Short mmCIF file of C-alpha atoms and ligand atoms in Angstrom, two decimals:
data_model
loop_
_atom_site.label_atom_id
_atom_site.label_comp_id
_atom_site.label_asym_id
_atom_site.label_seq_id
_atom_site.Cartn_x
_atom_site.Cartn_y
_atom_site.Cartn_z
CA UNK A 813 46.51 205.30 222.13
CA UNK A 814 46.06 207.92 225.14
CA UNK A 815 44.27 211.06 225.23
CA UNK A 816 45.70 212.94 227.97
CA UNK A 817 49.27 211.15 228.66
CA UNK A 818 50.13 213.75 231.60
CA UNK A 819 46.95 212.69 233.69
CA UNK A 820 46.74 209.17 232.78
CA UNK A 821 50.17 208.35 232.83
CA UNK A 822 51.65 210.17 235.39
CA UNK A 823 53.48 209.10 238.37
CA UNK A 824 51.87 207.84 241.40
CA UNK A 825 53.64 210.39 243.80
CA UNK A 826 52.32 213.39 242.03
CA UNK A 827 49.10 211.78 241.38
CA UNK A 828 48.45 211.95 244.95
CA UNK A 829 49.43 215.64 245.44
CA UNK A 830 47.87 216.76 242.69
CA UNK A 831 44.39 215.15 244.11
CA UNK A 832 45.82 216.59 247.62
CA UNK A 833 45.35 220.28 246.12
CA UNK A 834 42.14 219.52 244.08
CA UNK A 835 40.52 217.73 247.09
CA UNK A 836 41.65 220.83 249.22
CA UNK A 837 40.02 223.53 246.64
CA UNK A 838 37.13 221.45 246.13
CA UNK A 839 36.28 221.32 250.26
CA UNK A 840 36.76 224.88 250.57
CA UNK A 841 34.28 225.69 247.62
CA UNK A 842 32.04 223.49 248.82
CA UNK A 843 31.94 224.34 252.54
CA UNK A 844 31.60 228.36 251.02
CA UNK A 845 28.88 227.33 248.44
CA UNK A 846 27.13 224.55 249.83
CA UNK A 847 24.64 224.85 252.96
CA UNK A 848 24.16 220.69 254.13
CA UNK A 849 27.88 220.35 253.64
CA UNK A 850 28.63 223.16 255.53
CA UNK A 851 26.54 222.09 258.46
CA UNK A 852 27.55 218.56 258.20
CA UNK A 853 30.97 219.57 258.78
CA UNK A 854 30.70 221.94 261.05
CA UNK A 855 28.80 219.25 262.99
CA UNK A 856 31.69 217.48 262.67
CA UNK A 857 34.00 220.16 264.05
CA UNK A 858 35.94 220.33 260.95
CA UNK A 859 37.08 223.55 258.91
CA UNK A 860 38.45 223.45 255.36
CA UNK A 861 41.93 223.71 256.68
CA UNK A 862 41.91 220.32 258.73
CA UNK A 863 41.62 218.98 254.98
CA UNK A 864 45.59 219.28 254.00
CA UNK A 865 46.19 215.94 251.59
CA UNK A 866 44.37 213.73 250.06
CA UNK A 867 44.61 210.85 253.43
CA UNK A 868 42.41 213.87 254.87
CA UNK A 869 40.16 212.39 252.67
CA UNK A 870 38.50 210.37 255.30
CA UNK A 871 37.95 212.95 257.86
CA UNK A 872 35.24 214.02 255.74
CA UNK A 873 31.10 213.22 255.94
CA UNK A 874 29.93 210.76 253.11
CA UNK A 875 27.04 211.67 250.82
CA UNK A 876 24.14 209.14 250.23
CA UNK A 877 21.51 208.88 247.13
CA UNK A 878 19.76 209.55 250.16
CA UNK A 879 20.99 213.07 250.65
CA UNK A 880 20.24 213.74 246.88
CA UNK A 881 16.38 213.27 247.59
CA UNK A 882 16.59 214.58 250.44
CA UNK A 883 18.09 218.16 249.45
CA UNK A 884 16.09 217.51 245.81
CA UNK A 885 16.38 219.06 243.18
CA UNK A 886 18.70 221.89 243.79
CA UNK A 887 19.95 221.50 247.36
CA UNK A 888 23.38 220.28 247.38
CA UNK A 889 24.58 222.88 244.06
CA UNK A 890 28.16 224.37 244.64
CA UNK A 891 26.96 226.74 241.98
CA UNK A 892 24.73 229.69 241.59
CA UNK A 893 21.73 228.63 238.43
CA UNK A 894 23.21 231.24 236.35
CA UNK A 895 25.89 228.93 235.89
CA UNK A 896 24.62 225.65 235.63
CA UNK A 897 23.71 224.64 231.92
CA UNK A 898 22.71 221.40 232.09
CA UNK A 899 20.65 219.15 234.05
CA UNK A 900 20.23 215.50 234.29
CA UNK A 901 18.60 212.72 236.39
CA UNK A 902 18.39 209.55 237.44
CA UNK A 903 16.28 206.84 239.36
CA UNK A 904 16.19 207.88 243.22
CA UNK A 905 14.87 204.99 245.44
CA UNK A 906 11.47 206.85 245.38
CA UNK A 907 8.91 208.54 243.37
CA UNK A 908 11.53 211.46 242.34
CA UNK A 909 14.61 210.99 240.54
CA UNK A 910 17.76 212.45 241.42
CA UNK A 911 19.33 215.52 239.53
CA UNK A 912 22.88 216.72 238.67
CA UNK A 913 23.59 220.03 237.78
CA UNK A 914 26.35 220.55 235.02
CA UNK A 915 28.73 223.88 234.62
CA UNK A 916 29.91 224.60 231.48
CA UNK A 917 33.38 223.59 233.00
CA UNK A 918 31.72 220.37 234.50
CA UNK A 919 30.83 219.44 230.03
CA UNK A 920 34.25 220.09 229.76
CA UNK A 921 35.30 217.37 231.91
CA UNK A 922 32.58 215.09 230.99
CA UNK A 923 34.22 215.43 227.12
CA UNK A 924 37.48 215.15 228.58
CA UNK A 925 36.79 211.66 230.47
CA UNK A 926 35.05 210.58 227.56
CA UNK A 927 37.52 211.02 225.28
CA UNK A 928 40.09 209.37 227.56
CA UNK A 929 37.23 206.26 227.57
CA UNK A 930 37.01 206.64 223.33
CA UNK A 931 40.79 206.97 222.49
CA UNK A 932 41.43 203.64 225.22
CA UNK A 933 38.99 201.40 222.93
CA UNK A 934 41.05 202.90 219.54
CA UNK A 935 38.53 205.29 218.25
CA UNK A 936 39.71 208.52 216.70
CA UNK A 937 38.51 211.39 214.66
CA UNK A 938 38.63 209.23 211.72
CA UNK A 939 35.90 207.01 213.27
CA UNK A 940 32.29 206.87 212.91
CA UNK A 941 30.45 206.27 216.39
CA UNK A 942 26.81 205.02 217.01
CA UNK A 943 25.75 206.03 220.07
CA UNK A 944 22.57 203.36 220.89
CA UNK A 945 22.75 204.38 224.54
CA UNK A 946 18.91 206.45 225.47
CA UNK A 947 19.41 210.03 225.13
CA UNK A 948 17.43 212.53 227.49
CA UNK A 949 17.76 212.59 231.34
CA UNK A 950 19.77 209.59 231.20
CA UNK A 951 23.28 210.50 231.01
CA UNK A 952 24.31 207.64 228.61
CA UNK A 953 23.21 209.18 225.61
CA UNK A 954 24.52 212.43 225.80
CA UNK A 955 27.39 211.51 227.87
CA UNK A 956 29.08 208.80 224.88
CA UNK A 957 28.10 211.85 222.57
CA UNK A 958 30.11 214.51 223.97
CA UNK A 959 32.45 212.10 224.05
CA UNK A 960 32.84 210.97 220.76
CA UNK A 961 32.42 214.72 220.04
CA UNK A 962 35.53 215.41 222.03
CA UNK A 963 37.58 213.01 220.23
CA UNK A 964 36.78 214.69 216.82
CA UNK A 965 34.68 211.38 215.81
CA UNK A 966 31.68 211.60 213.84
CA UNK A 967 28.73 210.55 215.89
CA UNK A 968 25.49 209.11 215.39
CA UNK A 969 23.02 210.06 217.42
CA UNK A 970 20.71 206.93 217.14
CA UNK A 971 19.58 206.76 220.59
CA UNK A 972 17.85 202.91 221.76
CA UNK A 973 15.13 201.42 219.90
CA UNK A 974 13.83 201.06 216.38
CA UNK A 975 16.48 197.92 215.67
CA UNK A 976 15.94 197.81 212.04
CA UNK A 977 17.24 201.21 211.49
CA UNK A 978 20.31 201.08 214.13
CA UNK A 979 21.07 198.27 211.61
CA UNK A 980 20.83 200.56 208.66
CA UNK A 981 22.25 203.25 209.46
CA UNK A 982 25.38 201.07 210.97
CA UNK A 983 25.94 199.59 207.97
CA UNK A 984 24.80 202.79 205.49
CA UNK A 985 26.92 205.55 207.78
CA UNK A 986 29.93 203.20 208.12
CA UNK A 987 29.91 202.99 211.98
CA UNK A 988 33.43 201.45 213.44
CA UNK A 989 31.96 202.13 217.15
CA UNK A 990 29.15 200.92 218.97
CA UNK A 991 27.88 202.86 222.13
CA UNK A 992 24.92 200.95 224.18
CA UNK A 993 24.38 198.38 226.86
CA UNK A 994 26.07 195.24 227.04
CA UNK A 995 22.36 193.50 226.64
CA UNK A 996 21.53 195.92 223.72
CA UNK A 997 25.17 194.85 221.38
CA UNK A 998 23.52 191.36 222.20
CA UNK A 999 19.96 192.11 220.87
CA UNK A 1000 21.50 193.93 218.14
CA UNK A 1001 23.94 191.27 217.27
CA UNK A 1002 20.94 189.02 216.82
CA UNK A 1003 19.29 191.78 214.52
CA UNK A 1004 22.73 192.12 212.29
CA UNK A 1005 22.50 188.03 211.90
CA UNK A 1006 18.64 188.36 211.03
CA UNK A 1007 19.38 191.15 208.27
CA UNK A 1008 20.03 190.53 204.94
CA UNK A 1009 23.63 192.35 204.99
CA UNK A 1010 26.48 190.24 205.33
CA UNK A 1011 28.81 190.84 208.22
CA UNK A 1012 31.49 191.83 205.34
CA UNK A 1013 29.36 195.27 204.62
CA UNK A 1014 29.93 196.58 208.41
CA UNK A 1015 33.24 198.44 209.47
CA UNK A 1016 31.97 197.51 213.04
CA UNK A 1017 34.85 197.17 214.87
CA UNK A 1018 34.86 198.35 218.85
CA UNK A 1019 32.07 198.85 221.43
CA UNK A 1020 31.71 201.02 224.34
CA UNK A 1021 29.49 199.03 226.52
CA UNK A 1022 28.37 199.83 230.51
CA UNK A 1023 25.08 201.20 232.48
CA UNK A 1024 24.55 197.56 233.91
CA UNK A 1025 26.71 194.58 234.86
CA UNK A 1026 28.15 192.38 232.79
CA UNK A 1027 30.56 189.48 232.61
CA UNK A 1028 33.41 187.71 230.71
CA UNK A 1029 31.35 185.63 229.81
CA UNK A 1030 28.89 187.93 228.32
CA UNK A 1031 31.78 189.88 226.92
CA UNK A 1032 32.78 186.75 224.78
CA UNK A 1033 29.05 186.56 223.45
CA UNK A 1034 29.34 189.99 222.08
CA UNK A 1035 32.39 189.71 220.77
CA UNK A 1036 32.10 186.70 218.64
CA UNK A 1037 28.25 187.52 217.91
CA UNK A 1038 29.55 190.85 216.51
CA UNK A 1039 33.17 190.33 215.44
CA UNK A 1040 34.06 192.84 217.63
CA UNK A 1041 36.65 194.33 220.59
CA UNK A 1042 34.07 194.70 223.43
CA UNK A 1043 35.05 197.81 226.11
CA UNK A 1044 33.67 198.56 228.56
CA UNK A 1045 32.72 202.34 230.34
CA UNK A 1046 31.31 202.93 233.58
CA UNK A 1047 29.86 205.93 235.01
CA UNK A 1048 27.38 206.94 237.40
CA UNK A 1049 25.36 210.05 237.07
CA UNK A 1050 25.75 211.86 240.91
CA UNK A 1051 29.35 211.91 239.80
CA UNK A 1052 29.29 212.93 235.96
CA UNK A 1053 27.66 210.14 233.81
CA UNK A 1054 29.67 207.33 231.60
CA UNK A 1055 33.51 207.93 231.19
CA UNK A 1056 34.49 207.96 235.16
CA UNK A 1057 36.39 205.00 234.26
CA UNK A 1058 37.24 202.99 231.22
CA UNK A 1059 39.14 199.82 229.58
CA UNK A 1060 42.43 199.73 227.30
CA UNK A 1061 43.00 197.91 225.39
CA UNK A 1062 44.64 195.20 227.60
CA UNK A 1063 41.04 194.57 228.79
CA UNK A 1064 42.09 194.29 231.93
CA UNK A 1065 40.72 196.14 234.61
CA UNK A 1066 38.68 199.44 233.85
CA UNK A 1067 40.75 202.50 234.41
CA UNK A 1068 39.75 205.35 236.81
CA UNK A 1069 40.23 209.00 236.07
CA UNK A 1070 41.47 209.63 239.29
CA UNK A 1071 42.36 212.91 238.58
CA UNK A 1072 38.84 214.09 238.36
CA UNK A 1073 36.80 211.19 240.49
CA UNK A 1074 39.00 210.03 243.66
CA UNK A 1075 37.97 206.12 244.59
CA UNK A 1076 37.78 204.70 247.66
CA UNK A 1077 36.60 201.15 249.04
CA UNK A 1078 35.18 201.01 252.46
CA UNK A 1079 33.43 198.37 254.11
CA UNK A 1080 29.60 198.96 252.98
CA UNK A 1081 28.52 198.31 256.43
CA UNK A 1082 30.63 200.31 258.46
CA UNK A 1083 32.27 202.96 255.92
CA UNK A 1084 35.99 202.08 257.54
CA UNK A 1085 38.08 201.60 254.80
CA UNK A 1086 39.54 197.93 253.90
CA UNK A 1087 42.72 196.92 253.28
CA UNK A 1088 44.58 197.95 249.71
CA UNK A 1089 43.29 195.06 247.25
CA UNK A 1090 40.19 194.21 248.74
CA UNK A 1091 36.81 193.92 247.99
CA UNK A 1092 34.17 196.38 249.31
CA UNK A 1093 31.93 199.39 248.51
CA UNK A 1094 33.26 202.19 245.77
CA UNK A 1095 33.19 205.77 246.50
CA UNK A 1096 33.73 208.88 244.99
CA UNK A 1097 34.70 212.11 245.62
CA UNK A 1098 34.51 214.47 242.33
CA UNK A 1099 37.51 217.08 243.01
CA UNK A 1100 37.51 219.38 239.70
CA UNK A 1101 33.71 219.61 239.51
CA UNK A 1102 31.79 222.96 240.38
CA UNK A 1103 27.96 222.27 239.28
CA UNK A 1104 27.54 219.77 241.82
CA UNK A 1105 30.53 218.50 243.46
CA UNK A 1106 30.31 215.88 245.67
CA UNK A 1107 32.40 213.90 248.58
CA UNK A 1108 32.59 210.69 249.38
CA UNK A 1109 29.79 209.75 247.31
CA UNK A 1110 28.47 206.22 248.15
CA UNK A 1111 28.06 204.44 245.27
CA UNK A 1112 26.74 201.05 246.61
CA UNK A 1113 28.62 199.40 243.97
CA UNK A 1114 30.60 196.44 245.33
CA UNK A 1115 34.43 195.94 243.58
CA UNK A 1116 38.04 196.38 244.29
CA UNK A 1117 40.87 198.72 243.47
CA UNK A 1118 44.53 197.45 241.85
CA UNK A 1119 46.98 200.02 241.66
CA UNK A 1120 49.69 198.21 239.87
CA UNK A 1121 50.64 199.81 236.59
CA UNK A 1122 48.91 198.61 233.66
CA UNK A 1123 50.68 197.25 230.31
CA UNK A 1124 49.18 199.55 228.42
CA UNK A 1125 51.43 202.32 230.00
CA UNK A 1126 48.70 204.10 232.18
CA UNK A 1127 49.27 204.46 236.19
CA UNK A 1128 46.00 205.17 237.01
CA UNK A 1129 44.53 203.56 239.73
CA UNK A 1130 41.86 200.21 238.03
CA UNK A 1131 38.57 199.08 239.15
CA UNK A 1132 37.71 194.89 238.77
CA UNK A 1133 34.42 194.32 237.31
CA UNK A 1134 31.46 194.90 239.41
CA UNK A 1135 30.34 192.05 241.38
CA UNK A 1136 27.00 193.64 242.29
CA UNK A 1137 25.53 196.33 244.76
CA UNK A 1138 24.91 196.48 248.51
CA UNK A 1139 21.21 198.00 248.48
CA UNK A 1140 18.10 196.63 246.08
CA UNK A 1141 18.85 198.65 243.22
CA UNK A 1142 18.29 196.76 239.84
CA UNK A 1143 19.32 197.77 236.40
CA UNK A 1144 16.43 196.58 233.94
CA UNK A 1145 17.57 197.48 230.47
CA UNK A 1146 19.99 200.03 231.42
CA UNK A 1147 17.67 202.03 233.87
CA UNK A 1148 18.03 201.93 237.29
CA UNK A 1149 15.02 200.56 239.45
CA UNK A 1150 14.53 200.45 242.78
CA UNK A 1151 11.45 198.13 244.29
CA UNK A 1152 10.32 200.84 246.76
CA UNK A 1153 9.30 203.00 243.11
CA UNK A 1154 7.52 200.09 242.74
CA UNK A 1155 5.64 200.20 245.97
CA UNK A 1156 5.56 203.88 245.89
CA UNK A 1157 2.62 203.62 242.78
CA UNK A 1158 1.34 200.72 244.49
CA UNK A 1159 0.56 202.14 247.92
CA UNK A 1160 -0.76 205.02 246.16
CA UNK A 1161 -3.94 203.43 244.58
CA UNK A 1162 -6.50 202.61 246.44
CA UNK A 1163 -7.65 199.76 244.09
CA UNK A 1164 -4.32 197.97 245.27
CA UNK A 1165 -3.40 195.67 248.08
CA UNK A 1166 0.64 196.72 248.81
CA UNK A 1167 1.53 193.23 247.72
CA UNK A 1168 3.65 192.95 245.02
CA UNK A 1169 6.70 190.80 243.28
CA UNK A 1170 8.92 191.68 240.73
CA UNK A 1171 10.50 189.17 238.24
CA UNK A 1172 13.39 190.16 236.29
CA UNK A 1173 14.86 187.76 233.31
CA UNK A 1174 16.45 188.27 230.15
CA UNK A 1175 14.94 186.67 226.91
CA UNK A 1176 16.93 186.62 223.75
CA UNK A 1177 18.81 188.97 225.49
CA UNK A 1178 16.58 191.68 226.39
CA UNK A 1179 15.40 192.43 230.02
CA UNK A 1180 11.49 191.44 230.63
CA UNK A 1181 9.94 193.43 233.97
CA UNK A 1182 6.83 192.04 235.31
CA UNK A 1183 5.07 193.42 238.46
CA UNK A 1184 2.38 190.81 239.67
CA UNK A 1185 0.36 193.10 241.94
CA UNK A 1186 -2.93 192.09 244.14
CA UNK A 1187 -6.47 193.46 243.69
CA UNK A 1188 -8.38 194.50 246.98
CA UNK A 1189 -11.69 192.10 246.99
CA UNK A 1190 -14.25 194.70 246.00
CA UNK A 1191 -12.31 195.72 243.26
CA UNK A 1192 -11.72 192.62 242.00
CA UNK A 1193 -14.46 192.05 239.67
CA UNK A 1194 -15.11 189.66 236.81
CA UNK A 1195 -15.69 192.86 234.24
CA UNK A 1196 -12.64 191.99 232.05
CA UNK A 1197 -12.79 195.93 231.49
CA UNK A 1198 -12.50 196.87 234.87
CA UNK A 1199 -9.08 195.40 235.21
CA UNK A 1200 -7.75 195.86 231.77
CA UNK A 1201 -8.52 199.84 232.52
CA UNK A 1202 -6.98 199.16 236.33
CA UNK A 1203 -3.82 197.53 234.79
CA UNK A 1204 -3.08 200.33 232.31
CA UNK A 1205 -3.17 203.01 235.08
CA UNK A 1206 -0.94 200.80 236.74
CA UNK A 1207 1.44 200.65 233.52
CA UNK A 1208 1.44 204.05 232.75
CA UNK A 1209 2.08 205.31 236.52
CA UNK A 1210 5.27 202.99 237.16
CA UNK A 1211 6.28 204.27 233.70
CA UNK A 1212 6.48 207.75 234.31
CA UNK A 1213 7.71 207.14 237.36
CA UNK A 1214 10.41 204.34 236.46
CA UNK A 1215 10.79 205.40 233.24
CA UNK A 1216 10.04 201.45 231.91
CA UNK A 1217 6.65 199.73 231.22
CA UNK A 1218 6.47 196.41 233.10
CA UNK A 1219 4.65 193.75 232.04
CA UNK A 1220 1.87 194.21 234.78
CA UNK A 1221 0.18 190.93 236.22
CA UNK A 1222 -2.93 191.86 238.13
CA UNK A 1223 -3.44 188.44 240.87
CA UNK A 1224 -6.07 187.47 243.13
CA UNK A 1225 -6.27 188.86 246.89
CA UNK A 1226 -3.87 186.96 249.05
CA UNK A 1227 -2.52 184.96 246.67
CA UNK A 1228 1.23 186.22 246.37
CA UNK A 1229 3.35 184.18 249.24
CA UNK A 1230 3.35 186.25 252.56
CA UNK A 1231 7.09 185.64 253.88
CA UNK A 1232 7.49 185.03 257.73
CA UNK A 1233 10.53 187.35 257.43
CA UNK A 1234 12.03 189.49 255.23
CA UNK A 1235 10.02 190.37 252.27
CA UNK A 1236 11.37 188.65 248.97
CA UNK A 1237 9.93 190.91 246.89
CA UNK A 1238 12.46 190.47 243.82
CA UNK A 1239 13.22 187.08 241.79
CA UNK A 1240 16.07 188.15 239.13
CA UNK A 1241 16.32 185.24 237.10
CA UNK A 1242 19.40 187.16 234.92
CA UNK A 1243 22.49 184.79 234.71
CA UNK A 1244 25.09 187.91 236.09
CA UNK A 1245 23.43 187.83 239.50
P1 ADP B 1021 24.68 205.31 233.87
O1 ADP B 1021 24.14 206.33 232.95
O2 ADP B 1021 26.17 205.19 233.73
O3 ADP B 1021 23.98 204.00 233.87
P2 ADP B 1021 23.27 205.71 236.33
O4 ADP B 1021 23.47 206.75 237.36
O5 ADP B 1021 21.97 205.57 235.67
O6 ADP B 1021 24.44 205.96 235.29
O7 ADP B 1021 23.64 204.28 236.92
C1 ADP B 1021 24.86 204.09 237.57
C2 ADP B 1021 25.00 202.65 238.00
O8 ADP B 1021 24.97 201.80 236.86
C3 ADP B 1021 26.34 202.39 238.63
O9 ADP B 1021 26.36 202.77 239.99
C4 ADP B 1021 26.48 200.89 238.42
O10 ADP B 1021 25.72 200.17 239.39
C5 ADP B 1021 25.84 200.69 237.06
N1 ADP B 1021 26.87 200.70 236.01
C6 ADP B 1021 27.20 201.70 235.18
N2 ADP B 1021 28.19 201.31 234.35
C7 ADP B 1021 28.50 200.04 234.68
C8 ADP B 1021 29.46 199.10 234.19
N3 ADP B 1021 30.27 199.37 233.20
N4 ADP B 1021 29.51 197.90 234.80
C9 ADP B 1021 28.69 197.59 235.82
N5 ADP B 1021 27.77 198.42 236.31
C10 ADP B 1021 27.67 199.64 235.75
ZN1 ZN B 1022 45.54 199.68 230.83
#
């Protein structure tokens, strides 16, 4: 089934000159609306009208997470805040996360993608949808809601945690779709086995799964664990949130909606761009959005683009899986973490020596965190108090600022290994690395 046959279907011709007119409208709102894009073109000595087509594209300044923290939290709106209505936010590489402003027209899109994503995997307004994805900030939530919304669907809105009554209310509300993490279907697979309802009593049938990497081989797990069709959506939120691209049903290749979200791969360490087919860093350009539109967006996610039509009947343009990221970003049960948040609390109490290591593993499939962090000598006492208090300060800062509670290890001075180089300050022991 398609949602939208005209957009995701069309041919490749107009494709392009339909994203040759929205890129164009897009530039000139932004260069009206926008201060650091204005500048940063002007710098460049380009006007709105050098930007004719969509091959224009690459004329234009890319944006960085950077530039969101930099310009934070409002900076780099193509709106005025009368007509923003929603905000969200995500992990920046620092202390403060990085925030999206939504339009009203801006939901609209988000339900339209969605739905696109939602009709791919089979789902219709005869379906019941769980959405198990964190609802708040994070754009998962509320993103595979508005979704499933869109569609007509009945959603649940479960949100993560409390496992024994996701498994209730799958089996008592009749859900035929499951929204979450990859990692989460897993550790609620386990649950469903563990439970005293057969598999018989669930209509589970299809799961929307993204927010982190995951493999084929992972995708297998799931779908024998759950006796299920396992999708997957991917979305980031400086460009709108899950549903920027999407599986069929051929489960080959996840779909981009192109129309909304033009992709590019350029090399990550000089921005050219590679040859068609090729492996390299995504980028995105959002060319119907007026919250917060952005161009050139680096995404720092590493994969390749095939443009060949699909068999399920769409044209539009597919993404391989995601072989990883070209910066330090990690994605610990769903949420994004960078080390330097990490450091960030750690260089902020005195009590602290700024050495630190992260391990990252999964155990019966869910994502431990542990920080092991080094006491300065005077505050490294033998009052077992002392550094239970210490370590909970610790906990509860890198939560509010991550978002997560580590498992926090507090170590002897010096003894974490000092590298001669580059700090290793990461050991992900996760099987998709
Ligand atoms: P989301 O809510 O979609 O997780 P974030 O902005 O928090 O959005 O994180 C975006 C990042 O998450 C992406 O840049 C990518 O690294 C990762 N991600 C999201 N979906 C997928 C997916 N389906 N497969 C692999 N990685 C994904
Ligand atoms: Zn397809």
């Amino acid at each position: 089934m398609i949602w939208n046959e005209t957009m995701e279907c069309m041919d490749r011709a107009n494709m392009r000159t339909l994203q040759s007119i929205r890129l164009k409208k897009t530039v000139e709102r932004i260069y009206q609306n926008c201060e650091p894009y204005h500048r940063r073109m002007q710098e460049k000595g380009l006007s709105p009208d050098d930007i004719q087509t969509i091959d224009d594209i690459v004329k234009l300044p890319f944006t960085s997470k950077k530039d969101l923290r930099d310009y934070y939290p409002f900076g780099l709106l193509s709106s005025p805040m009368s007509e923003i209505v929603r905000l969200h936010a995500s992990s920046g590489t620092t202390g403060k996360p990085i925030v999206v402003g939504y339009t009203r027209n801006d939901l609209a899109i988000w339900g339209e993608v969605g739905a696109r994503c939602f009709t791919a995997y089979g789902l219709g307004k005869q379906d019941v949808v769980q959405v198990s994805y964190g609802y708040g900030l994070f754009t998962g939530g509320l993103g595979a809601h508005g979704a499933v919304e869109t569609i007509g669907g009945t959603v649940i809105p479960m949100s993560s945690g409390n496992t024994e009554k996701q498994i209730m209310l799958m089996h008592d509300f009749g859900a035929v779709g499951l929204a979450c993490t990859p990692s989460y279907a897993l550790f609620l697979a386990d649950a469903l086995h563990d439970s005293s309802i057969p598999r018989e009593e669930f209509k589970l049938k299809v799961g929307a799964f993204g927010a982190e990497p995951w493999t084929e081989e992972m995708r297998k797990e799931i779908e024998s664990k759950l006796g299920i069709k396992a999708y997957d959506i991917y979305g980031l939120t400086e460009i709108i949130g899950p549903g920027v691209g999407h599986e069929c049903q051929c489960q080959n290749g996840t779909h981009l909606c192109e129309d909304h979200f033009y992709p590019e791969i350029v090399n990550p360490e000089t921005g050219e761009p590679v040859a068609p087919g090729e492996f390299g860093e995504l980028v995105f350009s959002t060319i119907t959005k007026s919250g917060m539109p952005l161009l050139r967006f680096r995404t720092r996610d590493l994969t390749r683009l095939i443009y060949d039509k699909c068999e399920c009947g769409r044209t539009s343009v597919r993404m391989d899986r995601i072989l990883g990221r070209c910066d330090d970003m990690l994605i610990i049960r769903g949420v994004n973490v960078f080390p330097s948040q990490v450091e960030s609390v750690i260089c902020e109490m005195p009590e602290l020596e700024p050495h630190y290591f992260i391990v990252v593993d999964r155990v019966n499939n869910l994502d431990t965190f542990e920080v092991q962090v080094e006491v300065k000598e005077e505050f490294y006492s033998d009052e077992v108090n002392k550094l239970l208090d210490l370590r909970k300060q610790i906990v509860h800062r890198l939560q509010s600022v991550i978002g997560l509670s580590p498992d926090v290890k507090l170590v002897e001075p010096r003894s974490l290994e000092r590298s001669q180089g580059k700090a290793k300050r990461v050991n992900d022991k996760r099987k998709f690395k």
